[in-house]
Short mmCIF file of C-alpha atoms and ligand atoms in Angstrom, two decimals:
data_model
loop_
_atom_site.label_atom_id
_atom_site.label_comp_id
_atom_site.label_asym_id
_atom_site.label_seq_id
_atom_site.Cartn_x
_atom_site.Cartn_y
_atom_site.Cartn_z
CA UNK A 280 -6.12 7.25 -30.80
CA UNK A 281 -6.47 6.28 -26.93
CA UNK A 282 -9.73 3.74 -28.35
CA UNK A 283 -7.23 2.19 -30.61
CA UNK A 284 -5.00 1.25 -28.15
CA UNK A 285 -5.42 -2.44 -26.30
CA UNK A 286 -4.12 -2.97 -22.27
CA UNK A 287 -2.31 -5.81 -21.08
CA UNK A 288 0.55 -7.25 -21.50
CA UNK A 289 0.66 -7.24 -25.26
CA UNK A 290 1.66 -3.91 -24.57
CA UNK A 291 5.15 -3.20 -26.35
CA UNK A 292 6.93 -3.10 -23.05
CA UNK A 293 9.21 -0.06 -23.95
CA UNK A 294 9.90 3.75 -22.98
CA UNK A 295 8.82 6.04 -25.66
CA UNK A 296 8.37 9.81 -25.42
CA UNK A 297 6.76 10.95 -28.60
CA UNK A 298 5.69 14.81 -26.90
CA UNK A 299 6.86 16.28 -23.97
CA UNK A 300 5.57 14.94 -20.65
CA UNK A 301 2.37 15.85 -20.17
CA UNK A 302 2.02 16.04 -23.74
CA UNK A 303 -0.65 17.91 -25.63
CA UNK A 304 -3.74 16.11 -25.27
CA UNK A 305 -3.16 15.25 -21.62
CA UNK A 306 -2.54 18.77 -21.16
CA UNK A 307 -6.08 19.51 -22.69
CA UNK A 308 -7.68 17.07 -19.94
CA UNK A 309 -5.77 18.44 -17.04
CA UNK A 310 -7.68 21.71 -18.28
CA UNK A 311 -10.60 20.41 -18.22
CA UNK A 312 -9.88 18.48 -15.02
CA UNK A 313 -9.50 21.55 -13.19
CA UNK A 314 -12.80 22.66 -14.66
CA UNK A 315 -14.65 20.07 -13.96
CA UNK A 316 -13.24 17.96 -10.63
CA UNK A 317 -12.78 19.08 -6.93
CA UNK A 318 -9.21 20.52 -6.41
CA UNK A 319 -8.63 18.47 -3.32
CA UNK A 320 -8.18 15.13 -5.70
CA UNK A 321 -4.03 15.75 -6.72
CA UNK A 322 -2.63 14.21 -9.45
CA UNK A 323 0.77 13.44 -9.17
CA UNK A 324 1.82 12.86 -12.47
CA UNK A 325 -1.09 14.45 -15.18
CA UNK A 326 -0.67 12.03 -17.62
CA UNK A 327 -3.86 10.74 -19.06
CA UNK A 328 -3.98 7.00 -19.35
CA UNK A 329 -5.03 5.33 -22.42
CA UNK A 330 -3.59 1.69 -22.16
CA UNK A 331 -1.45 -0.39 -19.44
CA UNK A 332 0.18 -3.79 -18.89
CA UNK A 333 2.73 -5.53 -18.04
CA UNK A 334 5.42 -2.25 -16.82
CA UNK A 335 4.45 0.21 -19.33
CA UNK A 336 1.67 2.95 -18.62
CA UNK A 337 0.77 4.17 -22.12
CA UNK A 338 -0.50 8.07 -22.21
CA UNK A 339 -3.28 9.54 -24.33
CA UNK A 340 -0.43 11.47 -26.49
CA UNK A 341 1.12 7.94 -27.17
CA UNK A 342 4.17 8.34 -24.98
CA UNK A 343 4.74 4.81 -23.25
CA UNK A 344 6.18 5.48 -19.48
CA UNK A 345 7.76 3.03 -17.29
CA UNK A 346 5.80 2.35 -14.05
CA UNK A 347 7.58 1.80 -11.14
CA UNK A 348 4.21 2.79 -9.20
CA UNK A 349 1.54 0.17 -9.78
CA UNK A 350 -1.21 3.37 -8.90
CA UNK A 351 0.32 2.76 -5.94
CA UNK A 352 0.82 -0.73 -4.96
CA UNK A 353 -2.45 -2.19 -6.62
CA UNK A 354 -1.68 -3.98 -9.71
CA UNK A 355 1.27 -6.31 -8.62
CA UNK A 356 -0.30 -8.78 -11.21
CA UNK A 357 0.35 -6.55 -14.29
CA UNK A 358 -2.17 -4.02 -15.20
CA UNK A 359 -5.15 -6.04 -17.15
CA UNK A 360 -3.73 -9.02 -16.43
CA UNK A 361 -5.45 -11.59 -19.03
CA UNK A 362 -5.96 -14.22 -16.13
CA UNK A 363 -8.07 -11.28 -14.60
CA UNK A 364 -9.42 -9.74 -18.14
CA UNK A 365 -10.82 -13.28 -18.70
CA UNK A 366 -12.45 -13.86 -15.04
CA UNK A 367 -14.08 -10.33 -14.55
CA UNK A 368 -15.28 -10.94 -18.24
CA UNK A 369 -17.20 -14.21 -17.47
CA UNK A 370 -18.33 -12.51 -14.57
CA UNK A 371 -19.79 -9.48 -16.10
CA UNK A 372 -21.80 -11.67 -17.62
CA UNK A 373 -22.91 -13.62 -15.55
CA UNK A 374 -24.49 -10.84 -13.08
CA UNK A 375 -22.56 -7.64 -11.76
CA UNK A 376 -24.88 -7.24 -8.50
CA UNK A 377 -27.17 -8.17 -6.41
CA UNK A 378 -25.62 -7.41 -3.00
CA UNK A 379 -24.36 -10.19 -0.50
CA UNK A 380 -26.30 -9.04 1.76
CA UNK A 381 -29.71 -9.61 -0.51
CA UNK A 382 -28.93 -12.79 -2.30
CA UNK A 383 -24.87 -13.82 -2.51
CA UNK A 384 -23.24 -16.29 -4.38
CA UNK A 385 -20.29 -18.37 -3.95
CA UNK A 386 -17.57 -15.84 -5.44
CA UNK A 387 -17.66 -14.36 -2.32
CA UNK A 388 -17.32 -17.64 -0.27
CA UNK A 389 -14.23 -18.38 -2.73
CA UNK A 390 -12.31 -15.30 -1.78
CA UNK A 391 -13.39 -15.64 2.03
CA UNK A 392 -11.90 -18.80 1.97
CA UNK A 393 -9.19 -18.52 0.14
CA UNK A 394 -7.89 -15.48 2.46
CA UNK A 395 -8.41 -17.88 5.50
CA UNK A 396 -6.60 -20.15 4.24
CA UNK A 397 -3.27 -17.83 2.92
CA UNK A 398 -3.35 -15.29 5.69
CA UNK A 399 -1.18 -15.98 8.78
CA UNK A 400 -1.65 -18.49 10.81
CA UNK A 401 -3.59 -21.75 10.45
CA UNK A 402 -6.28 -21.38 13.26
CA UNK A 403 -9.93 -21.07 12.41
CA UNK A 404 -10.93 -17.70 10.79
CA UNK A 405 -13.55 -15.89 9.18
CA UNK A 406 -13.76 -12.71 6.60
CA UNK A 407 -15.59 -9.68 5.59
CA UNK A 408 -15.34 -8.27 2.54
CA UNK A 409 -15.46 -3.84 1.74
CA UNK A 410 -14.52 -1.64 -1.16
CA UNK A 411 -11.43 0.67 -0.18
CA UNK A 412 -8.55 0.03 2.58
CA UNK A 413 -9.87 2.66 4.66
CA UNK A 414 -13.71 0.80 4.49
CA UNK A 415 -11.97 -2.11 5.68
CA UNK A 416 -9.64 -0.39 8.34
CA UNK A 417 -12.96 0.70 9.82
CA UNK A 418 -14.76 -2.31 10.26
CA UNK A 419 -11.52 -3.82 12.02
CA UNK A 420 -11.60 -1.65 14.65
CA UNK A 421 -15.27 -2.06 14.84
CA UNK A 422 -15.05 -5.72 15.15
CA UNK A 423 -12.16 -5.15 17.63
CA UNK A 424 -14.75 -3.40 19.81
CA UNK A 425 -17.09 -4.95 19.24
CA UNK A 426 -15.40 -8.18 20.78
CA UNK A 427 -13.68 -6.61 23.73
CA UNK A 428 -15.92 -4.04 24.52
CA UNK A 429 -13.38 -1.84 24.51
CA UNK A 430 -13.16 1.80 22.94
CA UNK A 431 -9.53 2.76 22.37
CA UNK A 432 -7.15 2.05 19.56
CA UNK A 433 -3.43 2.63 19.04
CA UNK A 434 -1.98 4.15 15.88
CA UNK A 435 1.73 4.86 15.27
CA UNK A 436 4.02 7.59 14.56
CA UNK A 437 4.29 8.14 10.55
CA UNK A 438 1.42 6.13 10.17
CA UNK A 439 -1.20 6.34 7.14
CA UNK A 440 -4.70 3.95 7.40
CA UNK A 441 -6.91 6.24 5.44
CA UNK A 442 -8.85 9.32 4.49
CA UNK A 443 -12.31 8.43 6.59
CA UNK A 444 -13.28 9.98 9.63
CA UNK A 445 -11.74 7.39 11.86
CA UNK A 446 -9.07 6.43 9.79
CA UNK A 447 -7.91 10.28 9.27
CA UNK A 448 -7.76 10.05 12.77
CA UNK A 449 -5.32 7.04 13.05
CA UNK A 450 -3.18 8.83 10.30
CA UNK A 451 -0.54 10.82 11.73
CA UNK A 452 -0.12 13.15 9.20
CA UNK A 453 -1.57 16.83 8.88
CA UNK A 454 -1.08 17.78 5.24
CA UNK A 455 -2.15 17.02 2.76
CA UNK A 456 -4.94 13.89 4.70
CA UNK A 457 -6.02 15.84 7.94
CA UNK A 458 -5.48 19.52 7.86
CA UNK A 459 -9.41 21.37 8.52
CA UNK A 460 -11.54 18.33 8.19
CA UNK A 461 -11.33 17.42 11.76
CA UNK A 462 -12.43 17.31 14.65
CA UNK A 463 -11.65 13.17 14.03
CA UNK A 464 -13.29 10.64 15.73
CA UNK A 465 -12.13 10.55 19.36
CA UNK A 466 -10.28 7.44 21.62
CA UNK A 467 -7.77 7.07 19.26
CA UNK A 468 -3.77 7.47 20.59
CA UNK A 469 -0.79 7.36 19.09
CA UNK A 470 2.69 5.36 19.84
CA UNK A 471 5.97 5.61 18.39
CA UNK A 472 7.21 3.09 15.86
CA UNK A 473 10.48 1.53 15.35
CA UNK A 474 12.55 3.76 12.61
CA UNK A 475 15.41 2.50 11.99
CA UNK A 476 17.48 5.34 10.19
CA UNK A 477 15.84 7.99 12.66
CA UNK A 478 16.77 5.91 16.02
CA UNK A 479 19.96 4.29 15.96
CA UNK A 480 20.86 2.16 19.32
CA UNK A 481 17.23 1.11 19.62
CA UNK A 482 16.72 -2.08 18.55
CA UNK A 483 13.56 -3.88 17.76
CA UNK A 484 12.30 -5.19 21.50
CA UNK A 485 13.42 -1.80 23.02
CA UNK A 486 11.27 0.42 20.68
CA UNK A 487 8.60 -1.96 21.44
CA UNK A 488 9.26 -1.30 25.35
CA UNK A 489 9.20 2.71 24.61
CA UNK A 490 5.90 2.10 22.65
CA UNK A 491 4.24 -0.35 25.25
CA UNK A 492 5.03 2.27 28.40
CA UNK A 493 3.38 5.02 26.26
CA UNK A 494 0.46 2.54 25.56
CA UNK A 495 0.25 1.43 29.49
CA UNK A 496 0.69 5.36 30.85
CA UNK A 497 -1.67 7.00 28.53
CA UNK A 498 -4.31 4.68 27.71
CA UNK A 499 -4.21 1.23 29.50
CA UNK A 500 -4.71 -2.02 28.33
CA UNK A 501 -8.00 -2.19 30.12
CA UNK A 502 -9.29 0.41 28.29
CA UNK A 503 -7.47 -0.49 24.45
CA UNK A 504 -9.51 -2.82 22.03
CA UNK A 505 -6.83 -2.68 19.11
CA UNK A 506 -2.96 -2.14 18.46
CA UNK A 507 -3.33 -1.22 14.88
CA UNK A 508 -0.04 -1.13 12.76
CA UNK A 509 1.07 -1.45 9.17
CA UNK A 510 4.23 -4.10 9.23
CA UNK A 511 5.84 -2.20 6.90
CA UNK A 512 4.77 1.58 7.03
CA UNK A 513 3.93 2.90 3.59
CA UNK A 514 2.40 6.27 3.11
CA UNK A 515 4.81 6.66 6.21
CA UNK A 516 8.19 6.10 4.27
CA UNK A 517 8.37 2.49 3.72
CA UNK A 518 9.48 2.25 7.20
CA UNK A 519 10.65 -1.11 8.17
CA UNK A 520 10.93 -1.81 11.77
CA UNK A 521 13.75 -3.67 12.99
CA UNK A 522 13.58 -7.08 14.12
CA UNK A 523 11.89 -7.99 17.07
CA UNK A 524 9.74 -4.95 17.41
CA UNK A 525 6.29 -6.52 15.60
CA UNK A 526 6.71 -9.74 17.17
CA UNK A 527 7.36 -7.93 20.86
CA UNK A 528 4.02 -5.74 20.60
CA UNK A 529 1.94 -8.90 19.04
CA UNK A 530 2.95 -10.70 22.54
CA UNK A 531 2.08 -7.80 24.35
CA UNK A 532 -1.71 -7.27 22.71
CA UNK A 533 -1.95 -11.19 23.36
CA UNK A 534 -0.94 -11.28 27.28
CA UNK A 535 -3.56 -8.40 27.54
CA UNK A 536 -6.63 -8.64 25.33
CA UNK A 537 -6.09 -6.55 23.07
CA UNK A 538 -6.45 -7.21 19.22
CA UNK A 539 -3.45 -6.92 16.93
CA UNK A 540 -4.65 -5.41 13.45
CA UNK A 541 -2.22 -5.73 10.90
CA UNK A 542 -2.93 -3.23 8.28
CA UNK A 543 -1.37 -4.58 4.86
CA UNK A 544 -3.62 -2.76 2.44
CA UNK A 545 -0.26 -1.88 0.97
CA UNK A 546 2.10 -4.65 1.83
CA UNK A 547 -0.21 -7.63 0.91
CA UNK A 548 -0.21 -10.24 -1.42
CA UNK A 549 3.60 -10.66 -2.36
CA UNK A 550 4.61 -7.42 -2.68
CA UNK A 551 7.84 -7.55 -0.39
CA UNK A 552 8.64 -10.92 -1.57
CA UNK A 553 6.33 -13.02 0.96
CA UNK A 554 2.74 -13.44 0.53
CA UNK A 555 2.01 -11.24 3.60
CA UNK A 556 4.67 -8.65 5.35
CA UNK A 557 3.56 -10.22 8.83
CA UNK A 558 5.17 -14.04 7.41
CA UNK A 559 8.77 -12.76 7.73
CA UNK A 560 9.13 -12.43 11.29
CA UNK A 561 6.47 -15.13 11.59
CA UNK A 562 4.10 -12.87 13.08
CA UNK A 563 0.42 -13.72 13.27
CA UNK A 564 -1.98 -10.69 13.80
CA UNK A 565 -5.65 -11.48 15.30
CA UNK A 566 -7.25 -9.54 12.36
CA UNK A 567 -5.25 -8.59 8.90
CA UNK A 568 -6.55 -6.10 6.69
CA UNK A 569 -6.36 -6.35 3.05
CA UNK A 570 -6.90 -4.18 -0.06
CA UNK A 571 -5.11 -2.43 -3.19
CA UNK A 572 -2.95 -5.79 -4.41
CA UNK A 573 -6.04 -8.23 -3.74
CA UNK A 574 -7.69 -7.68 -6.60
CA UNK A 575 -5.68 -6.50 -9.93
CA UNK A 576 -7.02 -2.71 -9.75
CA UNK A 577 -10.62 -3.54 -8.76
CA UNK A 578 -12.15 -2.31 -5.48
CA UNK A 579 -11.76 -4.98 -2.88
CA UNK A 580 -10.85 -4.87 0.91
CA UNK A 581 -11.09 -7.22 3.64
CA UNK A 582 -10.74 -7.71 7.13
CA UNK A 583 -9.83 -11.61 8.14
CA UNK A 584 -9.37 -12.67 11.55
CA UNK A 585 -9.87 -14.64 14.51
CA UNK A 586 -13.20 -16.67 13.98
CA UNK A 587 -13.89 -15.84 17.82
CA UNK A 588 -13.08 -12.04 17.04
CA UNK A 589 -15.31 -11.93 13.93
CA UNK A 590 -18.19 -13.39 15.09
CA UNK A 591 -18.35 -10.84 17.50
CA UNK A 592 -20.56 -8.30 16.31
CA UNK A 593 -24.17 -9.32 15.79
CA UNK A 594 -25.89 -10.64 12.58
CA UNK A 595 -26.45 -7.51 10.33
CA UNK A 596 -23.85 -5.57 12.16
CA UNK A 597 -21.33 -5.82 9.37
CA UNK A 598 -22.15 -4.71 5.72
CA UNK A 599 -22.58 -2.54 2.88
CA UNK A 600 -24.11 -1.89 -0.57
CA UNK A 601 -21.45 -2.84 -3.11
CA UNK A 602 -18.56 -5.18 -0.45
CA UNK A 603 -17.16 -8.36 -1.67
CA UNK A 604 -18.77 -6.59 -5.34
CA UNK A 605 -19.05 -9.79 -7.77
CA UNK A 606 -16.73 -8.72 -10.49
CA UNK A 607 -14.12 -7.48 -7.77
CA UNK A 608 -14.29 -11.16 -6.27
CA UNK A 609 -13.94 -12.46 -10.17
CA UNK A 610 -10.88 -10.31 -9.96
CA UNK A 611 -9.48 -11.63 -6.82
CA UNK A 612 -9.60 -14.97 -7.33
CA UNK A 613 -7.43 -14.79 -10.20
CA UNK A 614 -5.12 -12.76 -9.00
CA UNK A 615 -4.57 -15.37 -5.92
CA UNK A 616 -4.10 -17.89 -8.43
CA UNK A 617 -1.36 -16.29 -10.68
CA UNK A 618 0.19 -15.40 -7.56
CA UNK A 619 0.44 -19.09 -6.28
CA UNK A 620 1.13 -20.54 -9.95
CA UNK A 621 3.74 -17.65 -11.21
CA UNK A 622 5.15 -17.94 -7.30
CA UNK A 623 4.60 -13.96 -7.51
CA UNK A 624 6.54 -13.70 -3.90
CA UNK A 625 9.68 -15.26 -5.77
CA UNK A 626 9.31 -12.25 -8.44
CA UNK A 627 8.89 -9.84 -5.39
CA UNK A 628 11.96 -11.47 -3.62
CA UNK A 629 14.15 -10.90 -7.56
CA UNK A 630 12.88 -7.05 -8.14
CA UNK A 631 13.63 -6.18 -4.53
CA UNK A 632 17.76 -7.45 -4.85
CA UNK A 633 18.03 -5.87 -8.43
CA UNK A 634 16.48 -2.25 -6.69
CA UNK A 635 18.46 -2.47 -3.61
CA UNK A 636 21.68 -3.72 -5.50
CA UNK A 637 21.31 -0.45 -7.46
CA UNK A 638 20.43 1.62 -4.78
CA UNK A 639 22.71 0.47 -2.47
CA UNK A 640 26.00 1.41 -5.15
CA UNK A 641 24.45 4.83 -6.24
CA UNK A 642 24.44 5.18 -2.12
CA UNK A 643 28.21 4.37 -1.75
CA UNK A 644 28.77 7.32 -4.38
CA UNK A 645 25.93 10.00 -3.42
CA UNK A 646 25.99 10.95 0.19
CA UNK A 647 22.34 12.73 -0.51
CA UNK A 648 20.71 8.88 -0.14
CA UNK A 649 20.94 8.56 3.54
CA UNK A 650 19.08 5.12 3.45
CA UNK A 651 18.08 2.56 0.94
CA UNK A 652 15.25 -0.27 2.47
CA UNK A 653 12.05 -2.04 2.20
CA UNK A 654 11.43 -5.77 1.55
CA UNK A 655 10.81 -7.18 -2.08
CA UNK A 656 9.03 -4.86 -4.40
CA UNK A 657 8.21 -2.47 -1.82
CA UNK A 658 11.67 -0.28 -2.19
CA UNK A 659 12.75 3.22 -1.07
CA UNK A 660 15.14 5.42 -0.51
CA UNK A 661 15.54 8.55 2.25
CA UNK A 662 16.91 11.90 0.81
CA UNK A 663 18.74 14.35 3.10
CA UNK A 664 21.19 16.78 3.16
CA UNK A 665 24.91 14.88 3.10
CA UNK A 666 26.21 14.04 6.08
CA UNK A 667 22.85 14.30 8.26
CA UNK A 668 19.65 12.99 8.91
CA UNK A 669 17.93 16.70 7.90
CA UNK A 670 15.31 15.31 5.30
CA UNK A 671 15.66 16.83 1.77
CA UNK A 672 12.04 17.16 -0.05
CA UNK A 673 13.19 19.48 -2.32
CA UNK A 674 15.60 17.23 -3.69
CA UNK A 675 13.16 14.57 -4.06
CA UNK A 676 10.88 16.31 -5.93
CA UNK A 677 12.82 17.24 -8.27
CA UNK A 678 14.27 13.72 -8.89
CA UNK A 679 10.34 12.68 -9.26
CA UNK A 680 9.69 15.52 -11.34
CA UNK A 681 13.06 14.99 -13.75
CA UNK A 682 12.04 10.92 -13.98
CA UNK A 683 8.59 11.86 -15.31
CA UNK A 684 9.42 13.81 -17.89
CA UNK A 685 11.51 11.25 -19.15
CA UNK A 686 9.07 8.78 -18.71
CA UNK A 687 9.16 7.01 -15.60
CA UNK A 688 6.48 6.65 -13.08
CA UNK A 689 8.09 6.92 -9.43
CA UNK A 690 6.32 7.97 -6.35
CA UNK A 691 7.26 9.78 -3.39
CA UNK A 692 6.52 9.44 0.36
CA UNK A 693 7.63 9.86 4.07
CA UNK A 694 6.06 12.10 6.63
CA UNK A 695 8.96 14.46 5.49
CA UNK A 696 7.98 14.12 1.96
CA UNK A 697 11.97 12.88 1.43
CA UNK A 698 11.37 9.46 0.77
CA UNK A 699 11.47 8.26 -3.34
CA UNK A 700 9.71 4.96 -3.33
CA UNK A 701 9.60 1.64 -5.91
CA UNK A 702 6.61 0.00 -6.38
CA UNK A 703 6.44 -1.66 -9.76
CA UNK A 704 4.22 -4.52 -11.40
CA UNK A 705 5.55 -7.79 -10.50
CA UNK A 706 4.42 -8.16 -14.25
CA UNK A 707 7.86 -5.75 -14.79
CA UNK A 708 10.63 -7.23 -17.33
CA UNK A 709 14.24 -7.24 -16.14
CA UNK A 710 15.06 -5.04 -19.05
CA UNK A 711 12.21 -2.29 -18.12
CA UNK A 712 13.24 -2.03 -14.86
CA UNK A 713 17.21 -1.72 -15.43
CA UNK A 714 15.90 1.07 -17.84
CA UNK A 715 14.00 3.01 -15.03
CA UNK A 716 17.10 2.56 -12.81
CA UNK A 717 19.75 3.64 -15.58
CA UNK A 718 17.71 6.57 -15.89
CA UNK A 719 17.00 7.27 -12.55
CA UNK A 720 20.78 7.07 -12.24
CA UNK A 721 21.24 9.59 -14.56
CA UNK A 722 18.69 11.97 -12.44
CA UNK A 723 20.74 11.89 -9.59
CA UNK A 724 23.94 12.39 -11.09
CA UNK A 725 22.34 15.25 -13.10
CA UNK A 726 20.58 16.95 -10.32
CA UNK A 727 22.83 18.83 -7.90
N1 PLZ B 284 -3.82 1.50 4.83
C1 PLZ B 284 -1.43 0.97 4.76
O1 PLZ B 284 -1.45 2.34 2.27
C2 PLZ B 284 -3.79 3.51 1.07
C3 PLZ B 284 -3.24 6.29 -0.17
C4 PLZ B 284 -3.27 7.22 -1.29
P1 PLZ B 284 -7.77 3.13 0.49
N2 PLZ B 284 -2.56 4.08 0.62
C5 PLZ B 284 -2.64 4.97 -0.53
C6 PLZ B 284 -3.96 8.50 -0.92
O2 PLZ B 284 -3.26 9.52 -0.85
O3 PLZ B 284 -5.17 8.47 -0.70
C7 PLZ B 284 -3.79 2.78 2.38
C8 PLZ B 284 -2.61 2.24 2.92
C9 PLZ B 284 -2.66 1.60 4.16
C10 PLZ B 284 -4.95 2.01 4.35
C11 PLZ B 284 -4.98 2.66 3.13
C12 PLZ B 284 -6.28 3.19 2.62
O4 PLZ B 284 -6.70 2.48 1.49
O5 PLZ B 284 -8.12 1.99 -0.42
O6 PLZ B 284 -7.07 4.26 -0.20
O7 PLZ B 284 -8.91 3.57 1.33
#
């Protein structure tokens, strides 16, 4: 049945549960999952895909499931997006390789220059392309070195850049990303981050003070080549920082060479309702790394920076087999485009005051939700025990686990695994979303 089935947005974009949840055959592939692939890749939900588009995720039973997950934060432009269908199609055949670094071709230039130009700020930059967030985390900081020839880097509290060596390192948390595959690369420190709900009375500048005096007593500026920070935390708990605290430690990198790395693998490209998380407070970072949203589900990362910064590390120094891939460029070109013509942001901007409206009343009612917040279509809320701040992760698992059997895709996060987060396709209807929401309304008033 699942070859009968056609992606996109032609999708009906509806909620149907024709088995239980996993249903029969995905149950079959789970089984032969566990057979057959390394236990340390999770599933959250074991629903085999067949199909997806537009908010729907359709199953290899036939059940059709509402995503407010977008495999986390990666196909903002719908999943198969024809715009992107079309382009990768061309492109496939065309040529599907030969490595940049061999003989390139201008699909590369086009994305290099079209991140230049939409990234923050309008001075002169350059970019590298990589395959995976965590590639592209990596080559910042080696480009950061490389051009103060300095060693450290600063990570944050609740932080997540990755599941690489280095990048396991700048994580903060143990399970599941860290625990027995150290030791982890060394000269990298941590800081804590503005939290909001977790640190009332400190306001944006002053957290930015607290981290700055743990920066200057434990590292030094001298020694630090990067500040590296996600704008909006993700992995972390969708932790936004309050005002003032981003623009306060940019300054600070800036009076004292250091390089300010804005990680927005998962915040990029109009996800919370600006093009770029760093545009709201009208912060520009030296480097910016992209990833996930860039390129409508196909591998593609970059780093873009600082032309002076960039050029830093010699001729050959930067690299690999399959970065800035030909089809993945195909891909991310298009999705730029619908992004600027179907002002995408705008969308972000309308899904993020329907999910916080919602939120925000079930909240007035249900003491459990401590804290609804985010930007756009990057929405979450904090689960703890009523009355307190004492994180409840039982609670939210079994509000994730109670929404997928009904057939809606939600994901979890937080570094106390108490944080239900909304991610959905910017490609979501009005009507499929106020479905998830009335159901997910019905989950917590069920659940006690
Ligand atoms: N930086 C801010 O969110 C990836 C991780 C899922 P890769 N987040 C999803 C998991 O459990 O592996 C992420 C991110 C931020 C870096 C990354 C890493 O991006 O493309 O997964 O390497």
């Amino acid at each position: 049945m699942s070859d009968l089935i056609e992606g996109g947005p032609k999708l009906p974009q509806e909620r149907r549960l024709i088995t239980e949840i996993p249903g029969p055959r995905s149950r079959e592939l789970q089984t032969r999952k566990t057979a057959a692939v390394a236990q340390g890749v999770g599933t959250v939900l074991p629903i085999y895909a067949a199909a997806a588009g537009g908010g729907v995720v359709v199953d290899v039973d036939g059940n059709s499931l509402i995503d407010f997950g977008s495999g986390i934060a990666v196909t903002t432009v719908g999943n198969s997006a024809p715009a992107v269908v079309a382009a990768v199609s061309n492109q496939l055949n065309a040529f599907t390789h030969t490595c940049f670094m061999v003989t390139p071709y201008e699909g590369y230039l086009q994305v290099a220059e079209a991140l230049n130009r939409i990234t923050p700020g309008s001075h002169d930059k350059r970019t590298a392309l990589f395959n995976s967030g965590a590639e592209a985390v990596e080559n910042a900081v080696k480009i950061a070195r490389s051009y103060t020839r300095k060693q450290a880097v600063v990570a944050f509290d609740h932080a997540y850049h990755g599941r690489t060596n280095l990048t396991m390192a700048m994580t903060a948390k143990n399970q599941p990303y860290k625990n027995g595959f150290g030791p982890f690369a060394s000269e990298v420190y941590r800081a804590p981050v503005s939290y909001p709900f977790r640190d009332s009375g400190v306001d944006g500048p002053a957290a930015a003070q607290r981290a700055i005096e743990v920066i200057e007593k434990q590292v030094g500026a001298e020694n630090l080549a990067a500040v590296v920070i996600e704008p909006i935390q993700g992995e972390g708990g969708f932790v936004v920082p309050a005002p003032g605290f981003l623009p306060a430690l940019a300054a600070w990198c800036q009076a004292n060479g250091v390089v300010f790395i804005a990680d927005e693998v998962q915040t990029g490209f109009a996800r919370t309702g600006d093009l770029f998380a760093c545009d709201h407070e009208g912060v520009v970072p030296d480097l910016i790394v992209t990833a996930k949203g860039i390129a409508g589900g196909l591998p593609l990362s970059a780093v873009t920076g600082r032309a002076e910064i960039m050029d830093a590390p010699h001729v050959g120094g930067l690299g690999g087999t399959y970065g800035g891939n030909p089809l993945a460029c195909a891909a991310a070109l298009a999705v730029l485009d619908l992004i600027e013509t179907d002002d995408l942001s705008g969308r972000a901007r309308e899904l993020g005051r329907l999910l916080t409206d919602r939120f925000e009343a079930l909240q007035a009612s249900d003491a459990r939700i401590g804290d609804v917040r985010g930007r756009g279509a990057m929405i979450a809320v904090e689960l703890v025990e009523p009355g307190t701040h004492t994180p409840d992760a039982d609670l939210t698992r079994r509000i994730a686990a109670a929404a997928h059997a009904r057939g809606l895709i939600v994901l979890t996060c937080g570094t106390y695994g108490n944080v239900l987060r909304f991610l959905p396709p910017l490609a979501i209807s009005d009507e499929l979303l106020t479905e998830g929401l009335d159901l997910l309304d019905s989950v917590f008033k069920e659940l006690t």
